[in-house]
Amino acid sequence: MLGLVLSTLPTIAEARAATATRARPALTRDAAAMRALTQRLPRTAVTKVDCGQIPGICEVQAGTNLFYIDPSARYLIVGRIYDMETHQDLTAARLLAINPDMLVGAAASAKAQETDSAGLAPSRPQSASGAAAAPAPAQKVSLASLPANGAIEWGSGNASAPKVTVFSDFHCGYCRALHQTLKAMGVRVTERPISILGTRAISEAVICSEDKAAAVERAYGDQEVAKRACDTSGLDANEAFARAHGFTGTPVLVREDGAVLLGFRPREFLESWLKGAPDPCARP
């Protein structure tokens, strides 16, 4: 009998813990997860943490990016959540709610760009109550100050092909989609990684790889990239440049003339934009 009682103790304790977790106000759970996450990823400015939508998982919004953590922020989940009963892609639905214009490739409003973007952390962690707003995204920039050791060159070998610079995060779904689109377009790409979703280690592995273009493919394919030591100060320069110019989400595209495009767009839009067409999202 004593053995039976002792064997049930862990189950009882777990049940009590689960009950306490359910009873804890949602706001308290969200704030606790936010605090834990900012300690784990101090370079990531988190817009919102919601632990009440999916049992056992907290949804994290970082600007137009979406990922998930457990309530203790020990485990980070990058991917899609599907509801097997309703046959719904919950991640797609949330991404559409967060930024519907960008998802379908239409023009997002300037106000949405200024208020919904918070992907790249400021110099200090953001608290649950919010932090100082990042500067409004620049509409035109000069990349002349950025060092070569923060860039990966890939794409067309044709010198007459259009060229574009992309600030990206290897765990960003929109960046992965853009990567595939630009490959199909046959353009010349200068990729400059910035760490938003805790991907600094991946960026360093790619930058230090002997075959950087192949390493980019592996990184976007969620494959391991061998780690090598090298000078990674170029990544610091990328992130400082992004912060200074208000690039608070990914991807960010910069045309050869310095024009800036925030977010993913479909191929037809990109082909027109790379030829010099204006971005209808840009502020007047």
mmCIF file of C-alpha atoms in Angstrom, residues 57-270:
data_model
loop_
_atom_site.group_PDB
_atom_site.id
_atom_site.type_symbol
_atom_site.label_atom_id
_atom_site.label_comp_id
_atom_site.label_asym_id
_atom_site.label_seq_id
_atom_site.Cartn_x
_atom_site.Cartn_y
_atom_site.Cartn_z
ATOM 1 C CA ILE A 57 3.230 26.530 -26.405
ATOM 2 C CA CYS A 58 3.753 30.272 -26.439
ATOM 3 C CA GLU A 59 3.437 32.122 -29.734
ATOM 4 C CA VAL A 60 6.099 34.796 -30.203
ATOM 5 C CA GLN A 61 5.737 37.682 -32.611
ATOM 6 C CA ALA A 62 8.880 39.570 -33.575
ATOM 7 C CA GLY A 63 7.744 42.172 -36.051
ATOM 8 C CA THR A 64 6.385 40.269 -39.046
ATOM 9 C CA ASN A 65 8.132 37.068 -37.946
ATOM 10 C CA LEU A 66 6.433 34.324 -35.952
ATOM 11 C CA PHE A 67 7.954 31.500 -33.923
ATOM 12 C CA TYR A 68 7.177 29.488 -30.793
ATOM 13 C CA ILE A 69 8.695 28.640 -27.414
ATOM 14 C CA ASP A 70 7.784 26.565 -24.395
ATOM 15 C CA PRO A 71 6.719 28.692 -21.379
ATOM 16 C CA SER A 72 10.220 28.517 -19.893
ATOM 17 C CA ALA A 73 11.782 29.693 -23.183
ATOM 18 C CA ARG A 74 14.210 26.783 -23.110
ATOM 19 C CA TYR A 75 13.002 25.410 -26.429
ATOM 20 C CA LEU A 76 12.551 27.496 -29.582
ATOM 21 C CA ILE A 77 10.347 26.122 -32.344
ATOM 22 C CA VAL A 78 10.617 27.500 -35.867
ATOM 23 C CA GLY A 79 7.980 26.133 -38.212
ATOM 24 C CA ARG A 80 4.241 25.790 -38.696
ATOM 25 C CA ILE A 81 1.545 24.676 -36.278
ATOM 26 C CA TYR A 82 -1.342 22.660 -37.751
ATOM 27 C CA ASP A 83 -4.660 21.890 -36.057
ATOM 28 C CA MET A 84 -5.326 18.242 -36.925
ATOM 29 C CA GLU A 85 -9.006 18.470 -35.962
ATOM 30 C CA THR A 86 -9.954 21.558 -37.920
ATOM 31 C CA HIS A 87 -7.316 20.963 -40.647
ATOM 32 C CA GLN A 88 -6.100 24.545 -40.308
ATOM 33 C CA ASP A 89 -2.613 25.959 -40.680
ATOM 34 C CA LEU A 90 -2.637 28.108 -37.542
ATOM 35 C CA THR A 91 0.702 29.724 -38.353
ATOM 36 C CA ALA A 92 -0.449 30.828 -41.790
ATOM 37 C CA ALA A 93 -3.614 32.276 -40.296
ATOM 38 C CA ARG A 94 -1.628 34.267 -37.722
ATOM 39 C CA LEU A 95 0.864 35.509 -40.312
ATOM 40 C CA LEU A 96 -2.032 36.679 -42.432
ATOM 41 C CA ALA A 97 -3.528 38.475 -39.427
ATOM 42 C CA ILE A 98 -0.183 40.089 -38.541
ATOM 43 C CA ASN A 99 0.659 41.329 -42.013
ATOM 44 C CA PRO A 100 -1.968 40.463 -44.651
ATOM 45 C CA ASP A 101 -0.630 42.783 -47.355
ATOM 46 C CA MET A 102 2.890 41.418 -47.173
ATOM 47 C CA LEU A 103 1.663 37.825 -47.225
ATOM 48 C CA VAL A 104 -0.209 38.238 -50.488
ATOM 49 C CA GLY A 105 2.383 40.584 -51.954
ATOM 50 C CA ALA A 106 0.266 43.727 -52.018
ATOM 51 C CA ALA A 107 1.345 47.116 -50.763
ATOM 52 C CA ALA A 108 1.419 47.422 -46.991
ATOM 53 C CA SER A 109 0.565 50.789 -45.522
ATOM 54 C CA ALA A 110 3.282 53.017 -44.132
ATOM 55 C CA LYS A 111 1.585 52.986 -40.765
ATOM 56 C CA ALA A 112 1.677 49.190 -40.639
ATOM 57 C CA GLN A 113 5.348 49.224 -41.522
ATOM 58 C CA GLU A 114 6.136 51.622 -38.694
ATOM 59 C CA THR A 115 4.057 49.932 -35.998
ATOM 60 C CA ASP A 116 4.187 46.224 -36.852
ATOM 61 C CA SER A 117 7.940 45.879 -37.354
ATOM 62 C CA ALA A 118 10.077 44.924 -34.343
ATOM 63 C CA GLY A 119 12.240 42.043 -35.504
ATOM 64 C CA LEU A 120 15.733 43.369 -34.820
ATOM 65 C CA ALA A 121 16.511 44.129 -31.211
ATOM 66 C CA PRO A 122 17.737 47.500 -30.006
ATOM 67 C CA SER A 123 20.843 47.623 -27.872
ATOM 68 C CA ARG A 124 18.859 46.677 -24.774
ATOM 69 C CA PRO A 125 16.265 43.895 -24.360
ATOM 70 C CA GLN A 126 12.625 44.816 -24.808
ATOM 71 C CA SER A 127 10.406 44.363 -21.766
ATOM 72 C CA ALA A 128 6.873 43.042 -21.647
ATOM 73 C CA SER A 129 5.626 46.594 -21.277
ATOM 74 C CA GLY A 130 7.366 47.670 -24.486
ATOM 75 C CA ALA A 131 10.439 49.678 -25.383
ATOM 76 C CA ALA A 132 11.438 52.752 -27.306
ATOM 77 C CA ALA A 133 10.358 52.561 -30.927
ATOM 78 C CA ALA A 134 12.938 51.875 -33.603
ATOM 79 C CA PRO A 135 13.560 54.604 -36.168
ATOM 80 C CA ALA A 136 11.296 54.615 -39.202
ATOM 81 C CA PRO A 137 12.733 52.431 -41.982
ATOM 82 C CA ALA A 138 14.951 54.284 -44.438
ATOM 83 C CA GLN A 139 13.648 54.490 -47.997
ATOM 84 C CA LYS A 140 17.099 54.790 -49.555
ATOM 85 C CA VAL A 141 20.530 53.862 -48.220
ATOM 86 C CA SER A 142 24.167 53.627 -49.219
ATOM 87 C CA LEU A 143 25.827 50.265 -48.596
ATOM 88 C CA ALA A 144 29.329 51.597 -49.241
ATOM 89 C CA SER A 145 30.311 51.466 -45.557
ATOM 90 C CA LEU A 146 29.504 47.767 -45.133
ATOM 91 C CA PRO A 147 32.488 45.391 -45.155
ATOM 92 C CA ALA A 148 32.830 42.516 -47.603
ATOM 93 C CA ASN A 149 33.266 39.971 -44.811
ATOM 94 C CA GLY A 150 29.601 40.341 -43.831
ATOM 95 C CA ALA A 151 28.286 39.365 -47.256
ATOM 96 C CA ILE A 152 27.622 36.180 -49.213
ATOM 97 C CA GLU A 153 27.555 36.489 -52.984
ATOM 98 C CA TRP A 154 25.390 34.045 -54.898
ATOM 99 C CA GLY A 155 23.116 33.805 -57.897
ATOM 100 C CA SER A 156 23.737 34.583 -61.547
ATOM 101 C CA GLY A 157 27.251 34.825 -62.878
ATOM 102 C CA ASN A 158 26.048 37.201 -65.575
ATOM 103 C CA ALA A 159 27.457 40.654 -64.835
ATOM 104 C CA SER A 160 24.512 42.281 -66.628
ATOM 105 C CA ALA A 161 21.901 40.545 -64.450
ATOM 106 C CA PRO A 162 20.085 42.729 -61.901
ATOM 107 C CA LYS A 163 21.756 42.869 -58.490
ATOM 108 C CA VAL A 164 20.124 43.112 -55.082
ATOM 109 C CA THR A 165 21.318 43.083 -51.480
ATOM 110 C CA VAL A 166 19.188 41.195 -48.979
ATOM 111 C CA PHE A 167 19.245 41.535 -45.178
ATOM 112 C CA SER A 168 17.943 38.188 -43.987
ATOM 113 C CA ASP A 169 17.556 35.704 -41.158
ATOM 114 C CA PHE A 170 18.022 32.017 -41.923
ATOM 115 C CA HIS A 171 15.015 31.032 -39.786
ATOM 116 C CA CYS A 172 12.699 33.575 -41.410
ATOM 117 C CA GLY A 173 10.052 31.885 -43.559
ATOM 118 C CA TYR A 174 9.675 34.923 -45.809
ATOM 119 C CA CYS A 175 13.461 34.984 -46.314
ATOM 120 C CA ARG A 176 13.382 31.347 -47.399
ATOM 121 C CA ALA A 177 10.582 32.094 -49.864
ATOM 122 C CA LEU A 178 12.482 35.119 -51.187
ATOM 123 C CA HIS A 179 15.631 33.021 -51.561
ATOM 124 C CA GLN A 180 13.815 30.548 -53.803
ATOM 125 C CA THR A 181 12.187 33.333 -55.803
ATOM 126 C CA LEU A 182 15.457 35.178 -56.448
ATOM 127 C CA LYS A 183 17.121 31.906 -57.493
ATOM 128 C CA ALA A 184 14.392 31.337 -60.065
ATOM 129 C CA MET A 185 14.765 34.916 -61.326
ATOM 130 C CA GLY A 186 18.481 34.492 -62.035
ATOM 131 C CA VAL A 187 19.609 37.702 -60.340
ATOM 132 C CA ARG A 188 22.875 38.492 -58.554
ATOM 133 C CA VAL A 189 22.409 38.493 -54.787
ATOM 134 C CA THR A 190 24.495 39.874 -51.946
ATOM 135 C CA GLU A 191 23.076 38.325 -48.781
ATOM 136 C CA ARG A 192 23.808 40.012 -45.465
ATOM 137 C CA PRO A 193 22.568 37.937 -42.505
ATOM 138 C CA ILE A 194 21.217 39.597 -39.377
ATOM 139 C CA SER A 195 20.216 37.609 -36.303
ATOM 140 C CA ILE A 196 16.562 38.013 -35.343
ATOM 141 C CA LEU A 197 15.441 34.528 -34.340
ATOM 142 C CA GLY A 198 18.558 33.536 -32.409
ATOM 143 C CA THR A 199 20.429 32.603 -35.581
ATOM 144 C CA ARG A 200 23.778 34.304 -34.985
ATOM 145 C CA ALA A 201 25.577 30.945 -34.703
ATOM 146 C CA ILE A 202 24.133 29.836 -38.047
ATOM 147 C CA SER A 203 25.114 33.129 -39.671
ATOM 148 C CA GLU A 204 28.660 32.747 -38.364
ATOM 149 C CA ALA A 205 28.888 29.206 -39.717
ATOM 150 C CA VAL A 206 27.718 30.391 -43.148
ATOM 151 C CA ILE A 207 30.045 33.416 -43.239
ATOM 152 C CA CYS A 208 33.014 31.263 -42.219
ATOM 153 C CA SER A 209 32.267 28.491 -44.696
ATOM 154 C CA GLU A 210 34.706 27.881 -47.549
ATOM 155 C CA ASP A 211 31.749 27.641 -49.951
ATOM 156 C CA LYS A 212 29.443 30.370 -48.675
ATOM 157 C CA ALA A 213 26.828 30.013 -51.425
ATOM 158 C CA ALA A 214 26.452 26.299 -50.694
ATOM 159 C CA ALA A 215 26.277 27.077 -46.979
ATOM 160 C CA VAL A 216 23.365 29.466 -47.615
ATOM 161 C CA GLU A 217 21.490 26.640 -49.319
ATOM 162 C CA ARG A 218 22.123 24.323 -46.379
ATOM 163 C CA ALA A 219 21.071 26.953 -43.857
ATOM 164 C CA TYR A 220 17.764 27.644 -45.627
ATOM 165 C CA GLY A 221 17.243 23.891 -45.941
ATOM 166 C CA ASP A 222 17.572 23.471 -42.160
ATOM 167 C CA GLN A 223 20.730 21.426 -42.693
ATOM 168 C CA GLU A 224 23.765 21.660 -40.474
ATOM 169 C CA VAL A 225 26.561 23.960 -41.598
ATOM 170 C CA ALA A 226 30.035 22.995 -40.406
ATOM 171 C CA LYS A 227 31.476 25.499 -37.949
ATOM 172 C CA ARG A 228 34.818 27.149 -38.652
ATOM 173 C CA ALA A 229 36.553 30.054 -36.959
ATOM 174 C CA CYS A 230 36.910 33.310 -38.891
ATOM 175 C CA ASP A 231 36.434 37.061 -38.593
ATOM 176 C CA THR A 232 32.701 37.629 -38.022
ATOM 177 C CA SER A 233 32.866 41.369 -37.467
ATOM 178 C CA GLY A 234 31.008 41.802 -40.758
ATOM 179 C CA LEU A 235 27.906 40.366 -39.130
ATOM 180 C CA ASP A 236 28.185 42.961 -36.361
ATOM 181 C CA ALA A 237 28.356 45.629 -39.051
ATOM 182 C CA ASN A 238 25.253 44.211 -40.768
ATOM 183 C CA GLU A 239 23.239 44.347 -37.563
ATOM 184 C CA ALA A 240 24.434 47.810 -36.586
ATOM 185 C CA PHE A 241 23.553 49.070 -40.068
ATOM 186 C CA ALA A 242 20.093 47.469 -39.862
ATOM 187 C CA ARG A 243 19.401 49.055 -36.468
ATOM 188 C CA ALA A 244 20.595 52.459 -37.599
ATOM 189 C CA HIS A 245 18.325 52.415 -40.655
ATOM 190 C CA GLY A 246 15.210 51.036 -38.993
ATOM 191 C CA PHE A 247 15.357 47.598 -40.633
ATOM 192 C CA THR A 248 13.383 45.903 -37.878
ATOM 193 C CA GLY A 249 12.177 42.834 -39.758
ATOM 194 C CA THR A 250 13.331 40.488 -42.486
ATOM 195 C CA PRO A 251 13.760 40.316 -45.372
ATOM 196 C CA VAL A 252 14.871 43.785 -46.435
ATOM 197 C CA LEU A 253 15.969 44.278 -50.042
ATOM 198 C CA VAL A 254 18.224 47.073 -51.285
ATOM 199 C CA ARG A 255 18.404 47.802 -55.006
ATOM 200 C CA GLU A 256 21.598 48.907 -56.782
ATOM 201 C CA ASP A 257 20.442 52.534 -56.612
ATOM 202 C CA GLY A 258 19.953 52.236 -52.838
ATOM 203 C CA ALA A 259 16.145 51.975 -52.891
ATOM 204 C CA VAL A 260 14.787 49.914 -50.014
ATOM 205 C CA LEU A 261 11.995 47.323 -50.124
ATOM 206 C CA LEU A 262 10.639 45.891 -46.887
ATOM 207 C CA GLY A 263 9.386 42.318 -46.887
ATOM 208 C CA PHE A 264 8.710 39.542 -49.355
ATOM 209 C CA ARG A 265 7.003 40.209 -52.680
ATOM 210 C CA PRO A 266 6.020 37.853 -55.511
ATOM 211 C CA ARG A 267 8.221 37.431 -58.569
ATOM 212 C CA GLU A 268 6.275 39.781 -60.844
ATOM 213 C CA PHE A 269 6.597 42.625 -58.335
ATOM 214 C CA LEU A 270 10.310 42.000 -57.791
#
